[in-house]
PDB file of C-alpha atoms in Angstrom:
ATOM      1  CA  UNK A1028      89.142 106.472  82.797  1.00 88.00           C
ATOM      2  CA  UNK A1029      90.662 105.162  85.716  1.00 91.00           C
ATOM      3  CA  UNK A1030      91.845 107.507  88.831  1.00 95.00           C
ATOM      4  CA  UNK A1031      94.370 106.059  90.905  1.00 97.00           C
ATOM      5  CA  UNK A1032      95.532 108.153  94.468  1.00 97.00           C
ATOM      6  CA  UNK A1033      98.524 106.711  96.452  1.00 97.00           C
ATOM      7  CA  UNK A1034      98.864 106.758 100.121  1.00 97.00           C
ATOM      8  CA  UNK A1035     101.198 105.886 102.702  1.00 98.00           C
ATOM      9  CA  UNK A1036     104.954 107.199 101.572  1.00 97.00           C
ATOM     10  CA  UNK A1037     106.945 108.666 104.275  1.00 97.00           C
ATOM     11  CA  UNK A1038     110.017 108.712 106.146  1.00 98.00           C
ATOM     12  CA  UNK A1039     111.764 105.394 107.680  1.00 98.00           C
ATOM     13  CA  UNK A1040     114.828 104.590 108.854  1.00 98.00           C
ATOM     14  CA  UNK A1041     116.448 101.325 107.415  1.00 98.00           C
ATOM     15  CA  UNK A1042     115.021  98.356 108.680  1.00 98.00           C
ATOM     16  CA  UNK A1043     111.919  99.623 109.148  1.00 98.00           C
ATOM     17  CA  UNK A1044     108.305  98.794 107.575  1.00 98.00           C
ATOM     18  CA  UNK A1045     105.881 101.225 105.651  1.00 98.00           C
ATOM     19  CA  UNK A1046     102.426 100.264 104.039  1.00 98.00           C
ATOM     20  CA  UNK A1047     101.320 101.498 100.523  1.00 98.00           C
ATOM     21  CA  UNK A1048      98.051 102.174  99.587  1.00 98.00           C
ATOM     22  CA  UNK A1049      96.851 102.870  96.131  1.00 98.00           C
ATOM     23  CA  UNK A1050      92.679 103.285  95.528  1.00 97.00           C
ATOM     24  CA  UNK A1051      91.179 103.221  92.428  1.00 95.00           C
ATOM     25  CA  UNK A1052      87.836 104.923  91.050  1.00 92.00           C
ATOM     26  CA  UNK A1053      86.099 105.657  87.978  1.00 88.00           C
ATOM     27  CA  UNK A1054      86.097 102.175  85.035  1.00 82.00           C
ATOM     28  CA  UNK A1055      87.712  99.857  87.645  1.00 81.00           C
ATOM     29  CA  UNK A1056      85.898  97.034  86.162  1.00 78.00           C
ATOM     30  CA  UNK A1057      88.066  97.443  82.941  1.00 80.00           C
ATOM     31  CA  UNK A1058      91.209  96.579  85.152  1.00 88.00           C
ATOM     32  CA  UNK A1059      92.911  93.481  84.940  1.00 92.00           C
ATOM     33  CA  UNK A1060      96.078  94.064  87.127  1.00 94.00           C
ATOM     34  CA  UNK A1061      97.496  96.284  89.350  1.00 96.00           C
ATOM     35  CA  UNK A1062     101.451  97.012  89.939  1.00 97.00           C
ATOM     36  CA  UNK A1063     103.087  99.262  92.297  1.00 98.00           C
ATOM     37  CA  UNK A1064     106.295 100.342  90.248  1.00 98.00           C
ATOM     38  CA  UNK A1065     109.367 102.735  91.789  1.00 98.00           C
ATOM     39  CA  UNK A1066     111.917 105.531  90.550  1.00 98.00           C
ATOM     40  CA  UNK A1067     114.516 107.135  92.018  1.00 96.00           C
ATOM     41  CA  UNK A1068     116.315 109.967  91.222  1.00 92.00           C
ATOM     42  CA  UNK A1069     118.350 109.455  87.385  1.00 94.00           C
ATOM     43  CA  UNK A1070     117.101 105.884  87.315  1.00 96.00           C
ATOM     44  CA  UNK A1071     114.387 104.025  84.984  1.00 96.00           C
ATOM     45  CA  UNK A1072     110.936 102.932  86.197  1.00 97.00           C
ATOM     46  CA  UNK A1073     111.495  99.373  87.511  1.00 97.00           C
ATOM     47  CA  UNK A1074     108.541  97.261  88.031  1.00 98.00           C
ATOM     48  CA  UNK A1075     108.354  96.253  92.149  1.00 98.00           C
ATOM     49  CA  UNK A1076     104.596  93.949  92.581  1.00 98.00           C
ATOM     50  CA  UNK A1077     101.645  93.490  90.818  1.00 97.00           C
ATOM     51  CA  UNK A1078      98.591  92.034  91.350  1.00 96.00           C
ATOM     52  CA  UNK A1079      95.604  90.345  89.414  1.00 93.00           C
ATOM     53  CA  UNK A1080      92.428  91.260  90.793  1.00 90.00           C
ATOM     54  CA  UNK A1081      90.077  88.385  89.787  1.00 89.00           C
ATOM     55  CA  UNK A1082      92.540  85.707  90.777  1.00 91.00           C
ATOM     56  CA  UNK A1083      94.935  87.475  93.397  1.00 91.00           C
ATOM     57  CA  UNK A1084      97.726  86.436  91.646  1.00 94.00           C
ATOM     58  CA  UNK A1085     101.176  87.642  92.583  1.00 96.00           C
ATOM     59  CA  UNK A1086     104.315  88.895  90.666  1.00 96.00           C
ATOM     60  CA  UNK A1087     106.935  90.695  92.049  1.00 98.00           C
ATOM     61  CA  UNK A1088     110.793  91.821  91.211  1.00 97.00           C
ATOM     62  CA  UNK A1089     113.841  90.674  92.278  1.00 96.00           C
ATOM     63  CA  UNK A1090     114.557  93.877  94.899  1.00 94.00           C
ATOM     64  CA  UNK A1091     110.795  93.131  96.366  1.00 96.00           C
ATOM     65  CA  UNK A1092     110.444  89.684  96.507  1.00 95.00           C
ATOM     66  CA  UNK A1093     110.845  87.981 100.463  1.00 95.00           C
ATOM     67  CA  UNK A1094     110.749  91.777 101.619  1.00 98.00           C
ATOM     68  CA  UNK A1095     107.393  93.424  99.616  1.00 98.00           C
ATOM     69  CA  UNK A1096     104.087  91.868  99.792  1.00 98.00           C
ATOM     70  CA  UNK A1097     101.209  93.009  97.506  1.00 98.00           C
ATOM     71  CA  UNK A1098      97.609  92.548  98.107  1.00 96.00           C
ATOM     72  CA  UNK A1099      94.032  93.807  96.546  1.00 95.00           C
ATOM     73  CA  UNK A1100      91.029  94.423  98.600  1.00 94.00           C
ATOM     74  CA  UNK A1101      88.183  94.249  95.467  1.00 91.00           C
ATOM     75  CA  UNK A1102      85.182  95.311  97.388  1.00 93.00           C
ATOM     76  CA  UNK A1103      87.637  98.938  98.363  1.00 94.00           C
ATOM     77  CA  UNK A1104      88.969  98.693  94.894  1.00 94.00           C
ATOM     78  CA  UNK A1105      92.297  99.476  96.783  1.00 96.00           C
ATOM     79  CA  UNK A1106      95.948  97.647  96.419  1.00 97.00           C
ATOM     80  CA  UNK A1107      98.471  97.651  99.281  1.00 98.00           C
ATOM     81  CA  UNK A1108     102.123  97.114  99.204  1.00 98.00           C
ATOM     82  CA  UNK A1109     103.491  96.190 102.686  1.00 98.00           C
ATOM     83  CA  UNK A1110     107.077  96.850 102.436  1.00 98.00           C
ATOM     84  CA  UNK A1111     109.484  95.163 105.522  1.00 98.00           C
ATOM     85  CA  UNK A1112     112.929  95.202 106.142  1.00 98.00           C
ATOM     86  CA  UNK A1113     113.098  98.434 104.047  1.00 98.00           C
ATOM     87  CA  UNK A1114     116.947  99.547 103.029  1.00 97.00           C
ATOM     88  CA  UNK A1115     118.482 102.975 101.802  1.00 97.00           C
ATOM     89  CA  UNK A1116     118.407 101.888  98.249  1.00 96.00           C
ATOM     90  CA  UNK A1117     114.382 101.518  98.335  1.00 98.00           C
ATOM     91  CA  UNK A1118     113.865 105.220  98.407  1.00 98.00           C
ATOM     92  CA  UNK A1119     112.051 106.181  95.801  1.00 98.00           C
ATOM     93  CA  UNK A1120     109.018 107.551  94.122  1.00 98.00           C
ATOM     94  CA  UNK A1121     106.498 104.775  94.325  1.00 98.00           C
ATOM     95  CA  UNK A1122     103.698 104.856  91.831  1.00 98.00           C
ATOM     96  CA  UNK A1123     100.626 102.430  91.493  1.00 98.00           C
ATOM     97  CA  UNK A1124      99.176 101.546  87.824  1.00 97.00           C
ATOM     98  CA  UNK A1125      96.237  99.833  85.835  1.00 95.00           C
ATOM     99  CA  UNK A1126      96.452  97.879  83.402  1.00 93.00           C
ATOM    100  CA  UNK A1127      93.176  96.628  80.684  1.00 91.00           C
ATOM    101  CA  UNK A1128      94.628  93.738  79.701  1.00 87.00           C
ATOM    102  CA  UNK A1129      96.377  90.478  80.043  1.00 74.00           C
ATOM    103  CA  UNK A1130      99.763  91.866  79.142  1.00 74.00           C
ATOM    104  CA  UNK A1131     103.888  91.505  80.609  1.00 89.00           C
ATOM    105  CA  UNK A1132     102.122  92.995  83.833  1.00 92.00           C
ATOM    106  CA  UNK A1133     106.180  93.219  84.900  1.00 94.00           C
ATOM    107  CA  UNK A1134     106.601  96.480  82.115  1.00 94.00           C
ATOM    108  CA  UNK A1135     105.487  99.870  83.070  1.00 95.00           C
ATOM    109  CA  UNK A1136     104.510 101.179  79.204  1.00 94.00           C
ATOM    110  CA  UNK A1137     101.895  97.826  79.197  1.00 94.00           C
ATOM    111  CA  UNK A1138     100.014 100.115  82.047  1.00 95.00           C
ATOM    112  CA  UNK A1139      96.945 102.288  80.745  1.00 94.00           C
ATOM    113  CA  UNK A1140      96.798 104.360  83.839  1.00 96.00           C
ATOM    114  CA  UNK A1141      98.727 105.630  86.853  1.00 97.00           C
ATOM    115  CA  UNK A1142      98.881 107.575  90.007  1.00 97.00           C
ATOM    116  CA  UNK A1143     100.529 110.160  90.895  1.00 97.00           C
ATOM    117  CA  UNK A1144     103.210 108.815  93.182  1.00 97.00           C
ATOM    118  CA  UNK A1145     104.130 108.674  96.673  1.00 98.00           C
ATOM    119  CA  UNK A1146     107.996 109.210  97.940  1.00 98.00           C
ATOM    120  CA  UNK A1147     109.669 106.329 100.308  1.00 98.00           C
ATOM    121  CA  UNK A1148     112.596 107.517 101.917  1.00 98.00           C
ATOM    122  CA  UNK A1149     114.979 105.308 103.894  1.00 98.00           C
ATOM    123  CA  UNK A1150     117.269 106.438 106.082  1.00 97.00           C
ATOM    124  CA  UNK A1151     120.476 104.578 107.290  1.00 93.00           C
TER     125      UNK A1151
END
């Protein structure tokens, strides 16, 4: 089992910056990935960043990339999402997940495990 806690939601007015946190305990050596994924209110999960620990490699979606930056601290076992130049249409519930293996890292039922979410609102 993997137990995932997310940090750092809030309240921001548009324009404005917040930092994600998401730390992970319990079989964190079975992780390959990480990914931060968001939903709002009547809308599907849609997959924001994720991140490969052993190689650091990047993916992100269309509404995070140039904005969203993703990064993985291994020896804290932790994941960050640094989100800039925030707008009204990024508030959401943002949850981080594990997944085992190398799957589509980019689709939220590949994940084995996630957190139990952390709400972004943006004001305008």
């Amino acid at each position: 089992q993997v137990q995932l806690v997310e940090s750092g939601g809030g309240l921001v007015q548009a324009g404005g910056s917040l930092r994600l946190s998401c730390v992970a305990s319990g079989r964190t050596f079975n992780s390959f990935a990480m990914g931060w994924f968001r939903q709002a209110p009547g809308s599907e999960r849609e997959f924001v960043a994720a991140v490969i620990w052993r190689t650091g490699t990047t993916r992100y979606g269309d509404s995070a990339k140039g904005r969203f930056t993703i990064s993985a601290d291994n020896a804290k076992n932790t994941v960050y999402l640094q989100m800039n130049s925030l707008k009204p249409e990024d508030t959401a519930v943002y949850y981080c997940a594990s997944v085992r293996s190398a799957s589509n890292i980019r689709v939220p039922n590949e994940y084995n495990y996630w957190g139990q979410g952390t709400r972004v609102t943006v004001s305008s």
